[in-house]
């Protein structure tokens, strides 16, 4: 399975299966052990260290763009919101919302104050899931978590 496949493609632990199969051939009882568990989130520095990044669901208003991004960190896929373009208020916010019901209801996941001194214009990363009901959206506004943000990404 290619690392660039859509996040809804299930990831399998081939290494664990190979070990269990080898032990079975040797006549040794093999007990299932969970594969290495991924952290639910990665911080903004770790987002910058992801590989195989892809842009999803971009939207633009004037010169300000917002998008969802995904990439791999430690072998696991994460998604985050990113602000691009120019003209945005450096005292503004970008935040990420997650839905577990395909976008009918949303829960706040993470926010980044653009003038926090880090220079980042993106949120932390959140582990993706294979369920088509588990989706992200990103928003930007000068008011944190505004009901009608200035610009909002599509859903991915």
XYZ file of N, CA, C and O in Angstrom:
624
model
N 0.858 -1.176 0.000
C 0.000 0.000 0.000
C 0.900 1.234 0.000
O 1.798 1.346 0.806
N 0.682 2.108 -0.859
C 1.473 3.320 -1.002
C 1.168 4.298 0.117
O 0.038 4.429 0.563
N 2.194 5.007 0.599
C 1.999 5.990 1.666
C 1.179 7.163 1.180
O 0.635 7.903 1.971
N 1.084 7.343 -0.123
C 0.343 8.483 -0.634
C -1.133 8.167 -0.849
O -1.872 9.010 -1.306
N -1.572 6.967 -0.499
C -2.981 6.623 -0.665
C -3.839 7.444 0.286
O -3.370 7.942 1.297
N -5.095 7.528 -0.015
C -6.034 8.280 0.793
C -6.064 7.756 2.216
O -5.881 6.580 2.467
N -6.297 8.640 3.173
C -6.284 8.282 4.585
C -7.341 7.270 4.929
O -7.268 6.619 5.954
N -8.345 7.110 4.091
C -9.416 6.166 4.387
C -9.015 4.728 4.071
O -9.753 3.808 4.324
N -7.845 4.559 3.468
C -7.337 3.216 3.222
C -6.767 2.690 4.538
O -6.020 3.366 5.217
N -7.148 1.513 4.915
C -6.708 0.964 6.196
C -5.231 0.609 6.142
O -4.733 0.056 5.162
N -4.546 0.913 7.244
C -3.135 0.568 7.363
C -3.032 -0.763 8.097
O -3.753 -1.004 9.053
N -2.151 -1.607 7.644
C -1.974 -2.912 8.272
C -0.552 -3.038 8.785
O 0.374 -2.478 8.222
N -0.386 -3.810 9.817
C 0.937 -4.044 10.378
C 1.494 -5.345 9.830
O 1.301 -6.401 10.407
N 2.156 -5.273 8.706
C 2.708 -6.458 8.062
C 3.808 -7.081 8.921
O 3.956 -8.295 8.955
N 4.554 -6.265 9.625
C 5.631 -6.784 10.479
C 5.098 -7.699 11.561
O 5.639 -8.776 11.809
N 4.013 -7.324 12.227
C 3.433 -8.154 13.283
C 2.922 -9.465 12.713
O 3.082 -10.523 13.314
N 2.306 -9.417 11.539
C 1.792 -10.630 10.911
C 2.934 -11.561 10.527
O 2.837 -12.773 10.699
N 4.033 -11.007 10.033
C 5.177 -11.826 9.641
C 5.785 -12.525 10.847
O 6.123 -13.705 10.796
N 5.915 -11.830 11.963
C 6.466 -12.419 13.183
C 5.551 -13.530 13.687
O 5.994 -14.624 14.010
N 4.249 -13.266 13.753
C 3.305 -14.275 14.228
C 3.324 -15.492 13.329
O 3.303 -16.635 13.798
N 3.385 -15.292 12.009
C 3.436 -16.407 11.070
C 4.700 -17.218 11.234
O 4.670 -18.446 11.213
N 5.829 -16.584 11.430
C 7.102 -17.284 11.618
C 7.088 -18.106 12.892
O 7.558 -19.240 12.923
N 6.560 -17.550 13.962
C 6.491 -18.275 15.224
C 5.579 -19.487 15.101
O 5.864 -20.548 15.657
N 4.477 -19.334 14.364
C 3.545 -20.451 14.177
C 4.208 -21.587 13.418
O 4.025 -22.754 13.747
N 5.006 -21.289 12.403
C 5.708 -22.305 11.627
C 6.695 -23.044 12.516
O 6.899 -24.249 12.386
N 7.281 -22.350 13.472
C 8.246 -22.960 14.376
C 7.573 -23.752 15.492
O 8.239 -24.360 16.317
N 6.248 -23.708 15.556
C 5.535 -24.430 16.599
C 5.479 -23.664 17.908
O 5.193 -24.233 18.954
N 5.768 -22.402 17.893
C 5.736 -21.566 19.093
C 4.412 -20.834 19.128
O 3.980 -20.270 18.126
N 3.768 -20.872 20.283
C 2.497 -20.159 20.415
C 2.767 -18.659 20.323
O 3.615 -18.132 21.033
N 2.050 -18.010 19.461
C 2.213 -16.560 19.291
C 0.965 -15.863 19.810
O -0.147 -16.214 19.446
N 1.159 -14.925 20.677
C 0.052 -14.143 21.209
C 0.023 -12.806 20.487
O 1.063 -12.190 20.268
N -1.154 -12.390 20.132
C -1.293 -11.120 19.420
C -0.889 -9.980 20.340
O -1.290 -9.925 21.497
N -0.071 -9.112 19.826
C 0.295 -7.915 20.566
C -0.071 -6.723 19.710
O 0.043 -6.780 18.487
N -0.534 -5.651 20.325
C -0.916 -4.492 19.506
C 0.298 -3.888 18.819
O 1.386 -3.880 19.361
N 0.065 -3.427 17.621
C 1.119 -2.720 16.887
C 1.419 -1.418 17.628
O 0.634 -0.965 18.448
N 2.527 -0.836 17.330
C 2.911 0.441 17.944
C 1.779 1.446 17.765
O 1.349 1.702 16.647
N 1.290 1.969 18.853
C 0.179 2.916 18.798
C 0.697 4.313 18.451
O 1.714 4.748 18.981
N -0.014 4.969 17.584
C 0.359 6.323 17.177
C -0.172 7.323 18.186
O -1.277 7.159 18.708
N 0.582 8.393 18.463
C 0.025 9.463 19.288
C -1.151 10.111 18.561
O -1.140 10.222 17.336
N -2.156 10.529 19.303
C -3.351 11.136 18.694
C -3.026 12.462 18.022
O -3.682 12.846 17.061
N -2.022 13.176 18.530
C -1.663 14.481 17.963
C -0.151 14.607 17.847
O 0.599 13.923 18.539
N 0.257 15.511 16.961
C 1.652 15.932 16.894
C 1.668 17.452 16.969
O 0.729 18.117 16.542
N 2.725 18.004 17.545
C 2.785 19.460 17.719
C 3.201 20.164 16.427
O 3.513 19.516 15.429
N 3.193 21.477 16.461
C 3.471 22.248 15.244
C 4.888 22.010 14.720
O 5.104 22.030 13.510
N 5.863 21.763 15.601
C 7.216 21.441 15.139
C 7.217 20.100 14.409
O 7.866 19.943 13.375
N 6.489 19.120 14.945
C 6.428 17.807 14.317
C 5.696 17.865 12.975
O 6.050 17.140 12.046
N 4.696 18.729 12.872
C 4.011 18.911 11.587
C 5.025 19.316 10.522
O 4.984 18.822 9.391
N 5.963 20.180 10.890
C 6.977 20.628 9.930
C 7.927 19.498 9.521
O 8.602 19.601 8.507
N 7.969 18.419 10.297
C 8.846 17.288 9.997
C 8.119 16.155 9.271
O 8.704 15.102 9.042
N 6.855 16.371 8.894
C 6.120 15.317 8.192
C 6.655 15.142 6.773
O 7.305 16.025 6.220
N 6.346 13.988 6.207
C 6.752 13.681 4.834
C 5.514 13.414 3.989
O 4.418 13.234 4.514
N 5.711 13.383 2.696
C 4.640 13.075 1.741
C 3.394 13.944 1.970
O 2.274 13.455 1.997
N 3.598 15.238 2.097
C 2.488 16.163 2.375
C 1.597 16.352 1.155
O 2.074 16.401 0.025
N 0.297 16.463 1.431
C -0.708 16.655 0.390
C -1.678 17.732 0.865
O -2.005 17.806 2.048
N -2.140 18.571 -0.061
C -3.131 19.600 0.242
C -4.519 19.082 -0.106
O -4.717 18.466 -1.146
N -5.488 19.380 0.784
C -6.877 18.964 0.589
C -7.807 20.152 0.834
O -7.538 20.984 1.688
N -8.912 20.180 0.136
C -10.033 21.082 0.390
C -9.652 22.554 0.583
O -10.116 23.197 1.516
N -8.828 23.131 -0.303
C -8.455 24.535 -0.130
C -9.635 25.472 -0.421
O -10.560 25.129 -1.152
N -9.564 26.629 0.188
C -10.544 27.677 -0.070
C -9.820 29.010 0.040
O -8.827 29.126 0.761
N -10.311 30.008 -0.647
C -9.661 31.317 -0.644
C -10.701 32.416 -0.610
O -11.764 32.305 -1.199
N -10.366 33.473 0.106
C -11.167 34.697 0.117
C -10.196 35.843 -0.057
O -9.357 36.094 0.810
N -10.287 36.498 -1.186
C -9.312 37.542 -1.497
C -7.931 36.932 -1.605
O -7.732 35.955 -2.318
N -6.967 37.484 -0.864
C -5.597 36.981 -0.905
C -5.308 35.982 0.209
O -4.185 35.506 0.338
N -6.324 35.672 1.026
C -6.133 34.759 2.146
C -6.669 33.381 1.787
O -7.822 33.227 1.406
N -5.798 32.389 1.903
C -6.193 31.022 1.610
C -6.091 30.141 2.841
O -5.287 30.389 3.745
N -6.916 29.128 2.881
C -6.865 28.159 3.966
C -7.010 26.776 3.359
O -7.693 26.602 2.351
N -6.339 25.815 3.959
C -6.371 24.467 3.420
C -6.147 23.449 4.520
O -5.660 23.781 5.600
N -6.534 22.250 4.218
C -6.199 21.114 5.061
C -5.001 20.450 4.434
O -4.882 20.382 3.209
N -4.087 19.986 5.278
C -2.897 19.297 4.801
C -2.819 17.945 5.501
O -3.343 17.777 6.597
N -2.147 17.016 4.867
C -1.865 15.747 5.521
C -0.439 15.354 5.205
O 0.136 15.782 4.195
N 0.122 14.566 6.092
C 1.471 14.067 5.908
C 1.731 12.965 6.920
O 0.894 12.697 7.793
N 2.892 12.354 6.801
C 3.235 11.219 7.654
C 4.305 11.599 8.661
O 5.283 12.254 8.327
N 4.084 11.163 9.887
C 5.050 11.365 10.966
C 5.132 10.053 11.741
O 4.097 9.549 12.197
N 6.325 9.492 11.837
C 6.481 8.228 12.544
C 5.708 7.085 11.904
O 5.315 6.137 12.576
N 5.452 7.194 10.597
C 4.743 6.145 9.885
C 3.226 6.263 9.931
O 2.527 5.427 9.374
N 2.703 7.287 10.574
C 1.259 7.469 10.696
C 0.838 8.770 10.021
O 1.575 9.745 10.029
N -0.365 8.778 9.470
C -0.853 9.957 8.761
C -1.581 10.907 9.710
O -2.418 10.479 10.508
N -1.268 12.195 9.571
C -1.885 13.252 10.367
C -2.454 14.316 9.436
O -1.960 14.501 8.330
N -3.458 15.029 9.914
C -4.027 16.144 9.183
C -3.982 17.403 10.025
O -4.025 17.333 11.257
N -3.880 18.573 9.374
C -3.833 19.848 10.083
C -4.348 20.946 9.168
O -4.478 20.776 7.970
N -4.644 22.102 9.745
C -5.066 23.267 8.980
C -3.884 24.186 8.744
O -3.005 24.306 9.595
N -3.869 24.856 7.569
C -2.775 25.774 7.244
C -3.325 27.009 6.561
O -4.182 26.926 5.680
N -2.812 28.159 6.953
C -3.167 29.441 6.374
C -2.097 29.811 5.356
O -0.900 29.674 5.625
N -2.517 30.268 4.176
C -1.582 30.650 3.121
C -2.009 31.995 2.536
O -3.097 32.483 2.812
N -1.140 32.569 1.723
C -1.460 33.843 1.082
C -0.960 35.018 1.891
O -0.024 34.903 2.679
N -1.619 36.137 1.705
C -1.187 37.358 2.388
C -2.409 38.157 2.822
O -3.525 37.892 2.393
N -2.168 39.142 3.662
C -3.222 40.041 4.092
C -3.965 39.595 5.339
O -4.883 40.267 5.781
N -3.550 38.484 5.935
C -4.235 38.047 7.144
C -3.720 38.785 8.364
O -2.600 39.253 8.393
N -4.572 38.930 9.330
C -4.267 39.657 10.570
C -3.300 38.828 11.415
O -3.638 37.707 11.813
N -2.110 39.343 11.705
C -1.164 38.575 12.510
C -1.643 38.373 13.950
O -1.035 37.636 14.703
N -2.733 39.024 14.307
C -3.308 38.787 15.641
C -4.498 37.849 15.539
O -5.265 37.707 16.473
N -4.621 37.173 14.388
C -5.747 36.274 14.167
C -5.446 34.849 14.600
O -4.407 34.556 15.198
N -6.367 33.982 14.267
C -6.303 32.572 14.663
C -6.588 31.658 13.484
O -7.390 31.984 12.622
N -5.968 30.498 13.494
C -6.359 29.399 12.624
C -6.700 28.242 13.555
O -6.019 28.022 14.556
N -7.784 27.546 13.255
C -8.150 26.421 14.105
C -8.671 25.264 13.277
O -9.061 25.415 12.130
N -8.635 24.103 13.901
C -9.039 22.857 13.268
C -10.220 22.285 14.040
O -10.194 22.222 15.269
N -11.255 21.898 13.306
C -12.407 21.210 13.881
C -12.452 19.807 13.297
O -12.062 19.591 12.146
N -12.958 18.864 14.091
C -13.089 17.473 13.655
C -14.526 17.027 13.860
O -15.145 17.349 14.870
N -15.028 16.282 12.909
C -16.369 15.694 13.001
C -16.243 14.181 12.947
O -15.447 13.646 12.173
N -17.037 13.499 13.743
C -17.070 12.037 13.702
C -18.354 11.533 13.048
O -18.589 10.338 12.982
N -19.186 12.469 12.564
C -20.447 12.075 11.917
C -20.565 12.651 10.507
O -21.635 13.005 10.044
N -19.430 12.752 9.833
C -19.426 13.194 8.446
C -19.658 14.678 8.240
O -19.924 15.115 7.127
N -19.568 15.490 9.287
C -19.711 16.933 9.160
C -21.029 17.489 9.656
O -21.278 18.683 9.522
N -21.877 16.656 10.246
C -23.132 17.185 10.800
C -22.876 17.994 12.067
O -23.493 19.034 12.270
N -21.964 17.510 12.920
C -21.582 18.251 14.127
C -20.054 18.315 14.185
O -19.373 17.429 13.660
N -19.549 19.365 14.817
C -18.110 19.605 14.857
C -17.632 19.786 16.289
O -18.332 20.373 17.106
N -16.398 19.336 16.539
C -15.730 19.541 17.823
C -14.413 20.253 17.566
O -13.673 19.896 16.644
N -14.124 21.238 18.391
C -12.860 21.959 18.297
C -11.721 21.004 18.632
O -11.775 20.269 19.606
N -10.680 21.012 17.802
C -9.522 20.147 18.032
C -8.303 20.951 18.465
O -7.637 20.603 19.429
N -7.989 22.035 17.737
C -6.745 22.746 18.005
C -6.797 24.133 17.388
O -7.446 24.323 16.358
N -6.118 25.081 18.005
C -6.020 26.426 17.459
C -4.624 26.980 17.614
O -3.908 26.624 18.551
N -4.234 27.835 16.687
C -2.931 28.494 16.740
C -3.131 29.993 16.629
O -3.754 30.478 15.683
N -2.617 30.710 17.617
C -2.612 32.165 17.570
C -1.454 32.572 16.677
O -0.310 32.169 16.902
N -1.708 33.328 15.640
C -0.699 33.608 14.627
C 0.464 34.451 15.140
O 1.550 34.395 14.589
N 0.262 35.205 16.205
C 1.346 36.039 16.743
C 1.945 35.446 18.013
O 2.401 36.162 18.884
N 1.964 34.129 18.095
C 2.484 33.507 19.316
C 4.008 33.423 19.358
O 4.577 32.869 20.276
N 4.677 33.970 18.351
C 6.126 33.999 18.344
C 6.766 32.799 17.672
O 7.973 32.754 17.494
N 5.976 31.797 17.288
C 6.554 30.607 16.651
C 6.749 30.793 15.161
O 7.553 30.104 14.551
N 5.996 31.701 14.567
C 6.060 31.889 13.129
C 5.228 30.885 12.355
O 5.244 30.889 11.131
N 4.504 30.014 13.060
C 3.683 29.013 12.378
C 2.318 29.565 12.028
O 1.704 30.274 12.813
N 1.861 29.215 10.846
C 0.516 29.577 10.408
C -0.263 28.284 10.141
O -0.967 28.154 9.155
N -0.067 27.314 11.030
C -0.800 26.055 10.924
C -1.101 25.514 12.320
O -0.496 25.926 13.299
N -2.036 24.596 12.372
C -2.409 23.972 13.639
C -1.496 22.783 13.913
O -0.658 22.421 13.093
N -1.689 22.188 15.049
C -1.057 20.903 15.328
C -1.690 19.860 14.427
O -2.733 20.094 13.818
N -1.079 18.689 14.349
C -1.601 17.610 13.513
C -2.404 16.617 14.327
O -2.074 16.335 15.475
N -3.435 16.101 13.697
C -4.305 15.110 14.350
C -4.311 13.845 13.514
O -4.406 13.901 12.289
N -4.228 12.713 14.186
C -4.211 11.416 13.533
C -5.467 11.238 12.690
O -6.573 11.530 13.142
N -5.284 10.801 11.456
C -6.432 10.532 10.599
C -7.006 9.166 10.944
O -6.364 8.370 11.641
N -8.199 8.908 10.483
C -8.845 7.613 10.693
C -9.410 7.112 9.377
O -9.654 7.888 8.461
N -9.658 5.826 9.306
C -10.138 5.231 8.061
C -11.625 5.473 7.830
O -12.110 5.319 6.729
N -12.365 5.876 8.840
C -13.805 6.084 8.709
C -14.113 7.297 7.837
O -13.568 8.380 8.057
N -15.016 7.163 6.862
C -15.401 8.320 6.046
C -16.199 9.353 6.856
O -16.379 10.470 6.405
N -16.644 8.996 8.042
C -17.360 9.934 8.903
C -16.424 10.817 9.726
O -16.859 11.790 10.317
N -15.147 10.471 9.770
C -14.152 11.229 10.534
C -13.513 12.231 9.588
O -12.688 11.869 8.749
N -13.924 13.499 9.686
C -13.473 14.521 8.738
C -12.977 15.772 9.459
O -13.322 16.016 10.615
N -12.164 16.547 8.737
C -11.564 17.776 9.258
C -12.071 18.982 8.487
O -12.440 18.877 7.320
N -11.994 20.151 9.122
C -12.118 21.437 8.442
C -11.248 22.432 9.200
O -11.018 22.282 10.407
N -10.757 23.432 8.501
C -9.922 24.468 9.106
C -10.572 25.816 8.880
O -11.244 26.030 7.863
N -10.367 26.726 9.832
C -10.966 28.064 9.749
C -9.952 29.119 10.153
O -9.048 28.851 10.946
N -10.152 30.331 9.611
C -9.337 31.492 9.991
C -10.263 32.663 10.269
O -11.235 32.911 9.540
N -9.950 33.395 11.325
C -10.641 34.646 11.634
C -9.792 35.409 12.638
O -8.936 34.827 13.310
N -10.036 36.717 12.756
C -9.335 37.489 13.782
C -9.939 37.226 15.163
O -9.305 37.488 16.166
N -11.151 36.670 15.196
C -11.784 36.277 16.456
C -11.717 34.762 16.587
O -12.168 34.030 15.695
N -11.172 34.307 17.693
C -10.980 32.879 17.912
C -12.309 32.123 17.901
O -13.244 32.474 18.596
N -12.390 31.113 17.064
C -13.543 30.229 16.923
C -14.830 30.988 16.596
O -15.910 30.685 17.106
N -14.719 31.950 15.711
C -15.887 32.720 15.269
C -16.925 31.781 14.666
O -16.579 30.801 13.996
N -18.191 32.063 14.891
C -19.267 31.234 14.357
C -19.258 31.254 12.834
O -19.444 30.225 12.187
N -19.033 32.419 12.252
C -18.926 32.572 10.802
C -17.533 33.100 10.478
O -17.346 34.293 10.284
N -16.526 32.195 10.404
C -15.153 32.655 10.202
C -14.967 33.339 8.855
O -15.724 33.110 7.911
N -13.940 34.173 8.793
C -13.638 34.922 7.586
C -13.436 33.985 6.399
O -13.947 34.240 5.303
N -12.693 32.925 6.577
C -12.501 31.926 5.517
C -12.405 30.548 6.171
O -11.852 30.406 7.261
N -12.998 29.566 5.500
C -13.028 28.202 6.013
C -12.723 27.235 4.872
O -13.178 27.432 3.743
N -11.953 26.215 5.183
C -11.633 25.224 4.161
C -12.846 24.368 3.838
O -13.866 24.427 4.537
N -12.716 23.578 2.804
C -13.696 22.537 2.567
C -13.522 21.438 3.609
O -12.721 21.562 4.537
N -14.233 20.366 3.414
C -14.172 19.241 4.361
C -13.366 18.123 3.747
O -13.521 17.769 2.580
N -12.499 17.541 4.574
C -11.725 16.369 4.153
C -11.696 15.381 5.280
O -11.450 15.675 6.393
